[in-house]
Structures are given as structure tokens and as C-alpha cells.
Coordinates of C-alpha atoms and ligand atoms in Angstrom, one line a residue:
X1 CA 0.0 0.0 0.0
X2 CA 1.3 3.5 -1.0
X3 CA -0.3 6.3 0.9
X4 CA 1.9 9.0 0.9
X5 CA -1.2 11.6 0.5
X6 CA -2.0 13.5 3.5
X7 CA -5.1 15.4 3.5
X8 CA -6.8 16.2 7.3
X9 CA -4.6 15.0 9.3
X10 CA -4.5 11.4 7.5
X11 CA -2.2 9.3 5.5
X12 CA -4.7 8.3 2.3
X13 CA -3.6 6.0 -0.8
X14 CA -4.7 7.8 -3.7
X15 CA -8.8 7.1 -3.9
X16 CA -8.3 5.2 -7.2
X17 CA -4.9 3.6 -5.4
X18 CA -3.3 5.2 -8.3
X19 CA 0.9 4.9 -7.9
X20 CA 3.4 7.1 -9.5
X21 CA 7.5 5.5 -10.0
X22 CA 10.0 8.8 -9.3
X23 CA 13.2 8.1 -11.4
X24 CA 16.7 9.3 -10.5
X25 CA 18.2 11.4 -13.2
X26 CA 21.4 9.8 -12.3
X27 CA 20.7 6.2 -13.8
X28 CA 16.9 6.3 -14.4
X29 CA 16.4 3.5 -11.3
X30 CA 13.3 3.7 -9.5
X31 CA 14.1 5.8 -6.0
X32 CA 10.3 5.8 -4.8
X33 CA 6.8 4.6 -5.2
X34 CA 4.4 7.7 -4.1
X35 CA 0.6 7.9 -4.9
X36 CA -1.1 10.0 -7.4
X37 CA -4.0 12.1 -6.4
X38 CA -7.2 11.7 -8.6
X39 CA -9.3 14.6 -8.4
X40 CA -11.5 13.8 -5.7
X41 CA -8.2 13.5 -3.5
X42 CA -7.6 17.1 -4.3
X43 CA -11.2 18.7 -3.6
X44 CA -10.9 16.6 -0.4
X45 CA -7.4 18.5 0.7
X46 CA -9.3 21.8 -0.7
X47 CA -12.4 21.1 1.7
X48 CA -10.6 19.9 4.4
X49 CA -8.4 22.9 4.2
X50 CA -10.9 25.4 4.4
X51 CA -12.9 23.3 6.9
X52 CA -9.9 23.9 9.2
X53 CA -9.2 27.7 8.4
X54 CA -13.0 28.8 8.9
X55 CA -13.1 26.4 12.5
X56 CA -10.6 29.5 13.4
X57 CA -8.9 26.5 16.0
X58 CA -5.1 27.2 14.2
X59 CA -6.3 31.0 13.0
X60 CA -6.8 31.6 17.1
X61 CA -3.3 30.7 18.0
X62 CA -1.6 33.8 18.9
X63 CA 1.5 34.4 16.3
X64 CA 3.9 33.6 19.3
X65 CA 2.4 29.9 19.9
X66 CA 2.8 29.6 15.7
X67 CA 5.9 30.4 15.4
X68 CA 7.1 28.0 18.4
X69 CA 5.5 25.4 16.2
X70 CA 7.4 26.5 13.0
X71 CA 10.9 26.6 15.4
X72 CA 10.0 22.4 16.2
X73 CA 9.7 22.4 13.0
X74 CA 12.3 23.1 12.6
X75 CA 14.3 20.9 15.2
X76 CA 12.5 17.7 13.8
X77 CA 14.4 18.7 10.0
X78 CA 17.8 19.1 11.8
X79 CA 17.1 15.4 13.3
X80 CA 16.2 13.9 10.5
X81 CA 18.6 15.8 8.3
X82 CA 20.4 13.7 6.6
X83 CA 17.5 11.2 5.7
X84 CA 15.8 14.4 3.9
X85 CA 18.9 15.6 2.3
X86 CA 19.2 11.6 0.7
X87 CA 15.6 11.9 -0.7
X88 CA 16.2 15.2 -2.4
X89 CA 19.6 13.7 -4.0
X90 CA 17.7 10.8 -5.3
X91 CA 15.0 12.9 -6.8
X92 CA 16.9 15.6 -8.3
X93 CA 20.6 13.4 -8.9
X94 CA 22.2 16.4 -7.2
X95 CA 25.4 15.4 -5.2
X96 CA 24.4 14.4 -1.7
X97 CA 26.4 17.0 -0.4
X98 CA 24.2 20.3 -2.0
X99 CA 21.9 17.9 -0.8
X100 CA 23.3 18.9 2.9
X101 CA 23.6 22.3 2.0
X102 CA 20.3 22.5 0.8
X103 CA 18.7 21.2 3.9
X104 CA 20.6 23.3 6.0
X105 CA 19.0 26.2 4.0
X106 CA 15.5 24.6 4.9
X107 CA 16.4 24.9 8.9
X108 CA 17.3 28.3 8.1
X109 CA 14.1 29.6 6.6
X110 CA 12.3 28.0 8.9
X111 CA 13.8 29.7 11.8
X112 CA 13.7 32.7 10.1
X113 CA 9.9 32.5 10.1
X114 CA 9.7 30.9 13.6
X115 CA 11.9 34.3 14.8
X116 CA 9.1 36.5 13.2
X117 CA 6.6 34.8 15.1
X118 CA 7.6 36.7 18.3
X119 CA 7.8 39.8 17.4
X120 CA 5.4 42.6 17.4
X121 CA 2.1 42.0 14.6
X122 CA 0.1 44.9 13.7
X123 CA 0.0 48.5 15.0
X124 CA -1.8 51.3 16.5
X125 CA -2.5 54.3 14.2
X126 CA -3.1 58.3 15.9
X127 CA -6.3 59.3 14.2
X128 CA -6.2 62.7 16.4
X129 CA -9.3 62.0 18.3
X130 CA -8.9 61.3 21.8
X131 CA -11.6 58.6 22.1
X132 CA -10.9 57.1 19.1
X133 CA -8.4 54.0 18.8
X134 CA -7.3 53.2 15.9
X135 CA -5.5 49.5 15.2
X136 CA -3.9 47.9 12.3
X137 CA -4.1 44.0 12.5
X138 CA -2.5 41.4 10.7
X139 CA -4.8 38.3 10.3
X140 CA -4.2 35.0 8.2
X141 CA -5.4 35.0 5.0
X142 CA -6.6 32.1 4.2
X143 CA -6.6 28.8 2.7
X144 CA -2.8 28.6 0.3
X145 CA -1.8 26.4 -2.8
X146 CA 2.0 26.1 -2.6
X147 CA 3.0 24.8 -5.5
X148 CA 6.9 23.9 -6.7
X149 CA 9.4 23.1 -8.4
X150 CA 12.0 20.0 -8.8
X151 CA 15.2 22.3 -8.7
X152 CA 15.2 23.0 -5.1
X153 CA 11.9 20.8 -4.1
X154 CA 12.4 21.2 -0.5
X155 CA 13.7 25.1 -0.1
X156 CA 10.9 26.5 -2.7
X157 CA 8.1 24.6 -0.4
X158 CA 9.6 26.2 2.8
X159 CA 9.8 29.6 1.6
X160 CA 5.7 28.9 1.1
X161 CA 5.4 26.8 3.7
X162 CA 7.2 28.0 7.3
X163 CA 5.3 31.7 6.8
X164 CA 2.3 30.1 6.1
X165 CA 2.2 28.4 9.3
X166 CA 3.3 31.6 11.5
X167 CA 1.1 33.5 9.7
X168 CA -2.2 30.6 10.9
X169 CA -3.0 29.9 6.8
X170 CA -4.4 26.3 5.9
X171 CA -2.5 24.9 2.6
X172 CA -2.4 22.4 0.1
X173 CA 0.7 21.6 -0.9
X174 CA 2.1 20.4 -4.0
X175 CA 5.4 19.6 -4.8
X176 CA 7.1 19.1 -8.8
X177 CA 6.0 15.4 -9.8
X178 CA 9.4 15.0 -10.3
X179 CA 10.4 15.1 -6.4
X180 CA 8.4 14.7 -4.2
X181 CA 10.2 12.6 -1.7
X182 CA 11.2 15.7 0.5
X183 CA 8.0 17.5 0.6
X184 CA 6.4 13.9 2.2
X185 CA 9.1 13.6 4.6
X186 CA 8.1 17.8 5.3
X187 CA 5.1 16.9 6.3
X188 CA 5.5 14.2 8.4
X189 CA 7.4 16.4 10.4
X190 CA 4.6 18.7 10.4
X191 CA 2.3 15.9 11.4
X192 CA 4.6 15.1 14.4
X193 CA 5.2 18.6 15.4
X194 CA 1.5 19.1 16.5
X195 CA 0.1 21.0 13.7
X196 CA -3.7 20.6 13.9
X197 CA -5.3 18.4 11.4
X198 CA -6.4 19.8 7.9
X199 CA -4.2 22.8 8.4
X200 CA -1.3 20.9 6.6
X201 CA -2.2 18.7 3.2
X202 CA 0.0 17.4 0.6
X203 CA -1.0 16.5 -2.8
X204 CA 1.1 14.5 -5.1
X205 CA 1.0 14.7 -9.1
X206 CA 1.0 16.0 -11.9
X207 CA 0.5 20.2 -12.2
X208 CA -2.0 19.2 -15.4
X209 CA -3.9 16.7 -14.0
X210 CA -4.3 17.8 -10.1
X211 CA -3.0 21.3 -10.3
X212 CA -6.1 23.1 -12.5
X213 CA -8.3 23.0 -8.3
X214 CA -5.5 24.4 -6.8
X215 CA -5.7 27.2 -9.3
X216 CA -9.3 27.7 -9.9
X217 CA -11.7 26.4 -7.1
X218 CA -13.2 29.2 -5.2
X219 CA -12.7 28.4 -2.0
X220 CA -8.3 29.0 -2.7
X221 CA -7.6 32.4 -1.5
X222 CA -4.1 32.5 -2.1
X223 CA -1.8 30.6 -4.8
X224 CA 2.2 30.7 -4.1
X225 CA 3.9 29.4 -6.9
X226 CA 7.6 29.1 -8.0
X227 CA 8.3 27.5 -11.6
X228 CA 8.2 28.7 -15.1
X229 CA 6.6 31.6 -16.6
X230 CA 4.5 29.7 -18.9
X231 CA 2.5 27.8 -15.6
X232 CA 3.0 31.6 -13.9
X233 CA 0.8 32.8 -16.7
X234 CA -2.1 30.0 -16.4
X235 CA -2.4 30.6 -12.8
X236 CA -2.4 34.1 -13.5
X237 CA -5.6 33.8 -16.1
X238 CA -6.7 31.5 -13.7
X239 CA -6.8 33.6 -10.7
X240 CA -8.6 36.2 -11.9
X241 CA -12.1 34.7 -12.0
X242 CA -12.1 34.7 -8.2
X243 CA -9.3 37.4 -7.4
X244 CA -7.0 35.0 -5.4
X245 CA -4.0 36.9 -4.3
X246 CA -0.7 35.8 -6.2
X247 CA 2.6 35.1 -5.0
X248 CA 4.4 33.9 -8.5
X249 CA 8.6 33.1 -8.7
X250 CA 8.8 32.6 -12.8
X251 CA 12.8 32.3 -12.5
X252 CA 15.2 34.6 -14.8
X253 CA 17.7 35.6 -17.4
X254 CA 20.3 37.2 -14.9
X255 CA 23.1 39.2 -16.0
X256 CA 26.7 39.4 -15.1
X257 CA 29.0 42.0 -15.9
X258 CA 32.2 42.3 -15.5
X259 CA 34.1 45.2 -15.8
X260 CA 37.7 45.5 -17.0
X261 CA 38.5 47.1 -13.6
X262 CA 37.6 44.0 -11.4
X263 CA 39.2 41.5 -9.9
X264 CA 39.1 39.6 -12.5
X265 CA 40.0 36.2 -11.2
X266 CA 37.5 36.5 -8.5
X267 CA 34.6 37.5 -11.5
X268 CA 36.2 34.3 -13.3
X269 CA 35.7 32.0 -10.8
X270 CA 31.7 33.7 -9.7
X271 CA 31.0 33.9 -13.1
X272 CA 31.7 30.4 -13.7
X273 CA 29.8 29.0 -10.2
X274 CA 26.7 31.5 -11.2
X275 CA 26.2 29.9 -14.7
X276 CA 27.2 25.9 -13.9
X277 CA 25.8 25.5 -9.7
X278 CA 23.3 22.6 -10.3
X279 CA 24.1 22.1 -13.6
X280 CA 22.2 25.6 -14.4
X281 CA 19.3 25.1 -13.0
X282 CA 18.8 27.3 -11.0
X283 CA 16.3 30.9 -10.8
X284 CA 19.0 33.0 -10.6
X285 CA 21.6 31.4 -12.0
X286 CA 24.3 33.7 -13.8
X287 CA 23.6 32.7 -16.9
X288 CA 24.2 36.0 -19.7
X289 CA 28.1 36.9 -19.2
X290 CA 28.2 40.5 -19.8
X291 CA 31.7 41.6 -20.3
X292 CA 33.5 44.4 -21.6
X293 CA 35.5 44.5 -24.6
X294 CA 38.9 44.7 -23.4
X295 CA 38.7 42.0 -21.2
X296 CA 36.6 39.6 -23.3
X297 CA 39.3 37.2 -24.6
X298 CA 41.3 37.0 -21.3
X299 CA 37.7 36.3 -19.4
X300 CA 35.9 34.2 -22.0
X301 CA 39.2 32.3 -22.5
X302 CA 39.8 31.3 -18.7
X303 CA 36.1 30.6 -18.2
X304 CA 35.9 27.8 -21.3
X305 CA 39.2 26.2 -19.5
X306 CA 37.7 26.0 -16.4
X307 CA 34.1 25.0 -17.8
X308 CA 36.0 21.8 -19.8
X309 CA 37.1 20.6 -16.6
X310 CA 33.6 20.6 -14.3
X311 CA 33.5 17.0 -13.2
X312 CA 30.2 15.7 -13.6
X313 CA 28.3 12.8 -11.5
X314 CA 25.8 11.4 -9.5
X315 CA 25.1 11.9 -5.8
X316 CA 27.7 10.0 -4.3
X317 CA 30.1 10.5 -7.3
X318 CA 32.9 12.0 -4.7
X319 CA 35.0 13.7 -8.0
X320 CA 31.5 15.2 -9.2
X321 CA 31.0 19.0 -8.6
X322 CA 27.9 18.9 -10.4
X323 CA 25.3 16.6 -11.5
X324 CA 22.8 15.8 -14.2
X325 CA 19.5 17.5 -15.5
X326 CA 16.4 16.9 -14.0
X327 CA 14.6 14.8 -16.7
X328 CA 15.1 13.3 -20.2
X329 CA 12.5 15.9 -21.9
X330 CA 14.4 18.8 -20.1
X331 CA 18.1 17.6 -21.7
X332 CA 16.0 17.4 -25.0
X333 CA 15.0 20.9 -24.7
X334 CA 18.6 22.3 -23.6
X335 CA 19.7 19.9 -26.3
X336 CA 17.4 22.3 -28.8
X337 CA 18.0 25.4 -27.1
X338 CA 21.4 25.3 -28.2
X339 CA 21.4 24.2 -31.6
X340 CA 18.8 27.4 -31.8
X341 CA 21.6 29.5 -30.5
X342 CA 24.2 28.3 -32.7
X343 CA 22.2 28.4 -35.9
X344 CA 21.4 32.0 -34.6
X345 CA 24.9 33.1 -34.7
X346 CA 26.4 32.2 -31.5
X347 CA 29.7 30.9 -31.2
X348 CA 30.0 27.4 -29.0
X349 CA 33.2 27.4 -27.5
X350 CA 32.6 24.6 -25.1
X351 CA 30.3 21.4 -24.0
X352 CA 27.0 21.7 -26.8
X353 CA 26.2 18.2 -26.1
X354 CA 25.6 15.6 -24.1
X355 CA 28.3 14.0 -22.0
X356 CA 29.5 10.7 -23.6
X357 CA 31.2 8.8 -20.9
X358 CA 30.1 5.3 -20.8
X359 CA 29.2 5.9 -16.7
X360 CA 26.9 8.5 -17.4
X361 CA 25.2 7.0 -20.3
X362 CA 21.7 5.9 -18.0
X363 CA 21.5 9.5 -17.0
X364 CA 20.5 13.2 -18.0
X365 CA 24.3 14.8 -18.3
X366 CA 24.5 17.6 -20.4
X367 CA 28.3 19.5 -20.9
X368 CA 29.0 22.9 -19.6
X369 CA 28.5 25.3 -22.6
X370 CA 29.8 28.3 -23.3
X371 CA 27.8 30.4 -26.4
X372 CA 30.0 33.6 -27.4
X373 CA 28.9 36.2 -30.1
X374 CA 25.8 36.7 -28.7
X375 CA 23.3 40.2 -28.4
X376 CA 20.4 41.1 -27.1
X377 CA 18.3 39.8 -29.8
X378 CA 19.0 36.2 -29.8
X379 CA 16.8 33.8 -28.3
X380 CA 19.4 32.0 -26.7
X381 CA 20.1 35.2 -24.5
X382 CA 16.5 36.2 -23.9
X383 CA 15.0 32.6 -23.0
X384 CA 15.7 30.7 -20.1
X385 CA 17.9 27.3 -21.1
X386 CA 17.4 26.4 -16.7
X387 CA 20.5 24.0 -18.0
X388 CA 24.3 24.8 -17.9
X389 CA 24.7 27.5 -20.4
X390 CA 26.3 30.6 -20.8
X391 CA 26.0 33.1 -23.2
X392 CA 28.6 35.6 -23.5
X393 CA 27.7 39.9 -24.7
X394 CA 30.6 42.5 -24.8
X395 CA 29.7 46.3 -23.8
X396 CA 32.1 49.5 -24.5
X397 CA 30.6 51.5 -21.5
X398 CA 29.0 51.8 -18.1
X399 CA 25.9 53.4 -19.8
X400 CA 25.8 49.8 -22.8
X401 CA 26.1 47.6 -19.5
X402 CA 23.3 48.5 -17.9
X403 CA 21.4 48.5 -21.4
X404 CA 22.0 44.9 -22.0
X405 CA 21.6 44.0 -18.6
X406 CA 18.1 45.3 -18.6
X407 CA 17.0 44.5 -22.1
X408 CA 15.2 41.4 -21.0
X409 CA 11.3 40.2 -19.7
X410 CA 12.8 38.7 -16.6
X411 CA 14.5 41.0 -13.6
X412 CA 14.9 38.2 -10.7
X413 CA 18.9 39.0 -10.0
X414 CA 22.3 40.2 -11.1
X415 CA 26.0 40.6 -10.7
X416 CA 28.5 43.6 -11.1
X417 CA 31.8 43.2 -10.7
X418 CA 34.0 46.7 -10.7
X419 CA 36.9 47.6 -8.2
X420 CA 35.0 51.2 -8.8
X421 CA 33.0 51.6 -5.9
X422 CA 30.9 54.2 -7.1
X423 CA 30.4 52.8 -10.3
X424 CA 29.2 49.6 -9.2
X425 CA 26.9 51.1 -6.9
X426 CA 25.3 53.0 -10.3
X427 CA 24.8 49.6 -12.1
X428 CA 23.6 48.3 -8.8
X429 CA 21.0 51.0 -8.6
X430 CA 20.1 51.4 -12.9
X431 CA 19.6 47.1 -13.0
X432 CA 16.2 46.4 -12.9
X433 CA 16.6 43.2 -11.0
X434 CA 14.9 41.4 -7.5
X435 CA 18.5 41.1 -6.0
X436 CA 21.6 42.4 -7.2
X437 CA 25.3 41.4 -6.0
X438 CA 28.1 43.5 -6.3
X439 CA 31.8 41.5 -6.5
X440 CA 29.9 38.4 -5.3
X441 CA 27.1 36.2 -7.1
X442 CA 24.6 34.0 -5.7
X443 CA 24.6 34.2 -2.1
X444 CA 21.6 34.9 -0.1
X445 CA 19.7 34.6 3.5
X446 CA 16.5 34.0 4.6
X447 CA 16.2 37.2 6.5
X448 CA 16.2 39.5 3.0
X449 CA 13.6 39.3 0.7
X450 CA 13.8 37.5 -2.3
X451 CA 12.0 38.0 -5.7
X452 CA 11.3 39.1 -9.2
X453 CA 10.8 42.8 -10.9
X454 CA 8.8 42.5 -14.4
X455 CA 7.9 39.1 -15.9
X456 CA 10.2 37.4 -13.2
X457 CA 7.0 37.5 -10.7
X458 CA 5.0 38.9 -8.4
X459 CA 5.5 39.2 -4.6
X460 CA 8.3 38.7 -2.8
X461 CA 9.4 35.5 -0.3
X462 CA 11.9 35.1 2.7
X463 CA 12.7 38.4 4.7
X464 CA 9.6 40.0 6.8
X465 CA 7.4 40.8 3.4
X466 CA 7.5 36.6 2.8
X467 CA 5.5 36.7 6.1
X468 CA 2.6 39.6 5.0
X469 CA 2.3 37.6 1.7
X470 CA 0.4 35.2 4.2
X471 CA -1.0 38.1 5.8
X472 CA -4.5 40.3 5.6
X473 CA -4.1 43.4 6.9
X474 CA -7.4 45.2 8.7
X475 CA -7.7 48.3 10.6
X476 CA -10.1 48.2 13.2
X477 CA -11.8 52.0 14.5
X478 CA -12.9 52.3 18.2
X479 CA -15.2 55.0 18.7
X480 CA -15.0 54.9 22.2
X481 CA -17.3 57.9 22.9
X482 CA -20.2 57.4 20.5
X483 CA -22.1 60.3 19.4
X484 CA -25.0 61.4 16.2
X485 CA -22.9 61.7 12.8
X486 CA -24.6 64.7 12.2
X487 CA -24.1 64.3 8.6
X488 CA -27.9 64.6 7.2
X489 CA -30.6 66.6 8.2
X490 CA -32.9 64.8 10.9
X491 CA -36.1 67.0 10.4
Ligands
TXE501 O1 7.9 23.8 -14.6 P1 6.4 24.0 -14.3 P2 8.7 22.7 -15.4 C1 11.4 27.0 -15.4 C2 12.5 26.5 -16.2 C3 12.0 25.2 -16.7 C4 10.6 25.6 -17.0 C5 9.7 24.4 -17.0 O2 12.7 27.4 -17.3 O3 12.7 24.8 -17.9 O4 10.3 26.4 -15.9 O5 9.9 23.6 -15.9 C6 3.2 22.6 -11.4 N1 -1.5 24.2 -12.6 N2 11.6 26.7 -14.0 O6 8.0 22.2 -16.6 O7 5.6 23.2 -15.3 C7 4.1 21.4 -11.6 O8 3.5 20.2 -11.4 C8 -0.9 24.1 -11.4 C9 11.9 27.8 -13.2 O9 9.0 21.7 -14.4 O10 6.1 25.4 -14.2 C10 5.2 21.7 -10.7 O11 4.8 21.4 -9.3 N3 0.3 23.6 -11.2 C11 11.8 27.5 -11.8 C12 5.3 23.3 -10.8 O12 4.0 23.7 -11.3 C13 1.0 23.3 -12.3 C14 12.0 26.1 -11.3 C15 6.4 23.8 -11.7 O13 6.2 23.2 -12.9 C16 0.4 23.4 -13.6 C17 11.6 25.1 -12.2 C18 -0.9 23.9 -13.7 N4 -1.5 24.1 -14.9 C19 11.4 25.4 -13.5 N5 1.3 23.0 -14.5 C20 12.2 28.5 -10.8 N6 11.6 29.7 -10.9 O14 13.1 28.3 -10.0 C21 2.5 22.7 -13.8 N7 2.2 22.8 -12.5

């Protein structure tokens, strides 16, 4: 029996004991056996999450008592660390070790949002009457769909998750049907910390066949969603029928320009990490290598070396220092995204296919790839590959930079890299991107927000505005000396 649906408070099979086979992208072996919603499994999660907001049992916990649930939350993940951290590398065939590091980042966010649960909700407003008080409250929203993605499976469902809890929402959630072996183990943990029952549900399968509810039944006041633009725009339509708030992460084409006064082996080594970390698939990974002129050949040069040599492998390859893509139809569509580029114009220098060793021959290994003689036009530099390729534009000044850098749909993040303080800061400032790192790329922490300008989303998670996205806000007016209005005439 496979129940690994839980929807109020219960472990169910799927109700047509439908099972699902998760495959590692490593070798293609079968790492777990989970069930797969019907849709009656789904309007039951719906129903028995908006049975439990509307009881107001969790909604009546102060935020204080939430947030001392959210930090044994997160307790129980450090105990059973390691266990999660194995799940996510079977899933996703990322090393075990970004596995660890991943995890870790999990704990973090959800101490983050545990922290925010003691401090001071709502305020009081001076309305300049004396009898009159005046409060601003901060109450749960409502019922959530969390919905994710397979990159970072655990870490994009905590981000939704842990302020959804302090905050007192009920949620579905739904994890990529690529990995969901994390987001079960999540809730589990949930289960065992005391959450109340229906508060919490997990649903497992497929976004077309169980996610369309989610997104369109009336009684869904909130959707949070992180994955790719095309799914941010259905939700979007789909939203508007019953004006469900939005929280949508659509991921990015994130520039990185180097300038020829930076430290260039530093930007080297960044610029290489930004664009090849989980095989590049990753939101904000650093993908369009903006560089200028008189540096190109020295920069481009060192990073195609470097990019020849990335050892790729499984999750307990110990030479690997990165691992495969996600799924066979995603190397197909890398596969195609750069033959597009390269009959465009573009230049490969490196990688452009799949890796032929014999030990990688079961899995989803795609070469580091480095595409030079690119502009603003091509495809290859305005869509998102999510796979590990770079695309390489040259600039002549500060002023073409930041023209390049913003001439795309997508503003999640970007990197600068300048020994010019003041001039960095300018770029920092004209880039019309979520997060923007200056001599550094890719670090962040749960305590600043994180999130997209323009077509890159809506909303913003982690920091103390990842908590109000869970959040309604209502003033409340005290008249505490009641008198006529006096407005109309009383003949
Ligand atoms: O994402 P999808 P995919 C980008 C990246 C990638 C592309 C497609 O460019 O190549 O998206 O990836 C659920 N209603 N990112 O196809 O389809 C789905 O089941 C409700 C960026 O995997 O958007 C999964 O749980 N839900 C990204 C989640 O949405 C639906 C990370 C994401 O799947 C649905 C991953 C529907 N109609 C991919 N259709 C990032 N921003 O980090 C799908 N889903």
C-alpha cells in the first residue's frame, strides 16, 4: 500500500490507489513509489483545508504559539537531516552534499519565520481624536496552494510553507511530480510537530492533472507558486475569476557584468559558479556573461578552460562538482535550445552536447556550454535554457552595460563586478533586477527578501514581506465615545 497523501490530518492511498514510479536522473532507477491524487483526493485537501481555516482553532493561536511550532519544525528537520537531504539527491541526482547544503537552508528559513513569530504583529494608528483608537491587524489570509518546483523541491516549499504556518493559513501543498520525496518527509514532520489536522495537506502529481483546483476552485484564496513563466501565466488567467492573491517566482535571465576594472580572477571564478551550480538550473543562476571589450578574450578564454574541466556525476560521485538535469525531456530541450543558438549566430566554445562517458550513459548529463557572439536579440540570451549555459555579450561602457543587462522580460537577480566603488553602486542601482550582488554572485539569506521585478514574478518571499504575503491586513476603528454623525438633516 502507497499512501503517501496527506489530507486532514491522514495518510490516504490515492482514492483510485493510483501509484506514481519517481526516477533518479542519475541512472533512471526507480528511488520511490508515491501515490497520485485523482481529483476527488484534491477537492478533499481543498475542503478539508478550508474546513480547518473557517473552524478558526489554528487562526486563534496567537503568532507567538505559531511560530514555536514553526521553530520544532524546525528541530525535527535538523534530526532527520540527513534522511531528507538523501531523498532530495535521489530525486533531483544532485550530489548528496548540495543535498546537505540545501537542507541546511531549509532549517534556516524555517527559523527565520519561527523568529518573526515573536515579534510585534500589527500597530496602532493616531487618528487625532482622543476617544478614538485606531489598530492595524495582521490576520491569516486564508486557505494557500503552494506549488513547486523539482530544482530545489524542499527550499521552494519552505519559503511557502514555514510563513504560512506563522502566519495561521491552511494549505495544500504540491510539490514538482518530479520530487516529491522531500515535501512527504516535510510533512511528516509537520504531522509530528503538533500541527492541527487539515491545516497541513500534501497532494502529489502532476500540475496538469491535479494542479487546474488548486488554481481555480473558489474556495483558494491564495496561490504561491515558483516554476516557469508559462505555468506563472495559467495561474495568473486562472486567478482572476475569483481574485485569489498571487505570490508567483517565474525564474530569470540574470546578467553578469564584469568590468575590466575588477578583480578579474575572482569574476572568473563567480561567473563560472553562477552559470554551472546545479548544472544551471537554478532561478537566478548567472547565466548572460556580460563583459567588456577589453577583457573579453582574457575572461571568456579562462572561463571555457575551467568549464572543460567541471566534473560531472551522481550523488555519491565524490570527483563530481555537479550533476545531471532533471529529466530526459528537459536535456532534449537544452539539447534544442542550443542548436537554436548556434544556428542564430552564437559561437559554441565549449560542451554543446551531451556528456558521452560510458558511466553517465543511464543519466540526463548535459556538458558545460559556453555560447560567445551573442546580443540582445537572440533567443538563446532572452529565454531561459534552466541547464548549464552561458551566453557571452561585450559592452564598450557603463551606460551599454546596464542597457544589455536590462534589455530582458525577466528582472529576478544580477551581478557587477568593478573595483569602482561608485560605479558599481550606479549599475547596482540602474539594474532592474529582484537582488543584485556586487563582486559576489549568488549568495543569499533568509532574513532579505527574495524575488522578481517585471515578468520574473509577483510578490516577494523570505525576509519579513514573505511573512505579509500570508497576511491580511485590517484596521479596526474604536469609537470609544459614541455620538449622532450629524451628517444629514434629521427634520
Ligand atoms: O515547470 P512547471 P517545469 C522554469 C525553467 C524550466 C521551466 C519548466 O525554465 O525549464 O520552468 O519547468 C506545477 N496548474 N523553472 O515544466 O511546469 C508542476 O506540477 C498548477 C523555473 O518543471 O512550471 C510543478 O509542481 N500547477 C523554476 C510546478 O508547477 C502546475 C524552477 C512547476 O512546474 C500546472 C523550475 C498547472 N496548470 C522550472 N502546470 C524557478 N523559478 O526556480 C504545472 N504545474
Amino acid at each position: 500500500m502507497v499512501a503517501t497523501l496527506y489530507i486532514d490530518g491522514r495518510w490516504r492511498e490515492a482514492s483510485d490507489g493510483r501509484v506514481h514510479e519517481v526516477h533518479s536522473p542519475h541512472d533512471q532507477s526507480v528511488v520511490a513509489t508515491v501515490s497520485q491524487a485523482t481529483q476527488a483526493d484534491v477537492l478533499n485537501a481543498i475542503a478539508a483545508a478550508r474546513k480547518s481555516f473557517d473552524s478558526g482553532l489554528f487562526t486563534s493561536w496567537s503568532f507567538k504559539a505559531r511560530g514555536e511550532l514553526v521553530a520544532k519544525i524546525a528541530d525535527l528537520l535538523e534530526r532527520d537531516g540527513d534522511v531528507i537531504a538523501r531523498k532530495e539527491s535521489d530525486d533531483t541526482g544532485k550530489r548528496f552534499i548540495e543535498a546537505q547544503y540545501d537542507v541546511a537552508d531549509v532549517i534556516s528559513t524555517f527559523r527565520h519565520f519561527a523568529a518573526l513569530g515573536a515579534k510585534e504583529h500589527g500597530r496602532s494608528v493616531d487618528v487625532g481624536i482622543a476617544h478614538v483608537s485606531s489598530r492595524i491587524v495582521h490576520e491569516p489570509l486564508g486557505v494557500a496552494s503552494l506549488i513547486g518546483p523539482w530544482n530545489y523541491p524542499l527550499l521552494q516549499i519552505a519559503w511557502k510553507v514555514a510563513p504560512a504556518l506563522v502566519a495561521g493559513c491552511s494549505f495544500i501543498v504540491k510539490p514538482s511530480e518530479l520530487t516529491p520525496q522531500s515535501a512527504i518527509a516535510l510533512m511528516k514532520i509537520i504531522e509530528e510537530a503538533g500541527t492541527p489536522k487539515g491545516v497541513a495537506n500534501l497532494i502529489l502529481g502532476p500540475g496538469s492533472v491535479v494542479g487546474t483546483s488548486l488554481i481555480n476552485d473558489p474556495r483558494i484564496d491564495l496561490v504561491s507558486f515558483t516554476g516557469g513563466l508559462t505555468t506563472g501565466q495559467t495561474i495568473m488567467k486562472a486567478a482572476a475569476t475569483t481574485i485569489k492573491k498571487l505570490a508567483l517566482e517565474l525564474g530569470g535571465k540574470n546578467p553578469h557584468i564584469i568590468f575590466a576594472d575588477a578583480d578579474i580572477d575572482a569574476a572568473i571564478d563567480n561567473a563560472v559558479t553562477a552559470a554551472f551550480l546545479h548544472s544551471g538550473q537554478v532561478c537566478s543562476a548567472g547565466t548572460r556573461l556580460i563583459v567588456e571589450r577589453s577583457v573579453h578574450d582574457r575572461v571568456v578564454k579562462e572561463i571555457v578552460r575551467r568549464a572543460g574541466k567541471i566534473s560531472l556525476g551522481g550523488p555519491d560521485d565524490k570527483a563530481a562538482e555537479t550533476g545531471p538535469l532533471i529529466s530526459q525531456a528537459h536535456l532534449k530541450s537544452v539539447t534544442a535550445y542550443v542548436e537554436k543558438a548556434v544556428a542564430e549566430g552564437a559561437r559554441l566554445l565549449v560542451g554543446g552536447k551531451r556528456s558521452d562517458k560510458p558511466e553517465h550513459a543511464q543519466g540526463w548529463y548535459y556538458l558545460p556550454t559556453v555560447l560567445d557572439n551573442c546580443h540582445t536579440k537572440m533567443y538563446c540570451v532572452q529565454e531561459e535554457s534552466f541547464g548549464p549555459v552561458m551566453t557571452v555579450e561585450v559592452f564598450d561602457s557603463e551606460a551599454q552595460a546596464i542597457a544589455i543587462g536590462n534589455d530582458t522580460v525577466f528582472g529576478l537577480s544580477g551581478g557587477v563586478w568593478s573595483s569602482d566603488a561608485d560605479k558599481a553602486a550606479r549599475v547596482a542601482s540602474a539594474l532592474r533586477h529582484g537582488t543584485i550582488w556586487v563582486n559576489d554572485f549568488g549568495p543569499y539569506r533568509p532574513a532579505a527578501e527574495w524575488g522578481g521585478y517585471k515578468q520574473s514574478g509577483i510578490g516577494r518571499e523570505l525576509g519579513e514581506h514573505g511573512l505579509s504575503e500570508y497576511l491580511e491586513i485590517k484596521h479596526i476603528w474604536t469609537n470609544n465615545a459614541p455620538s449622532r454623525s450629524g451628517w444629514f438633516k434629521d427634520q
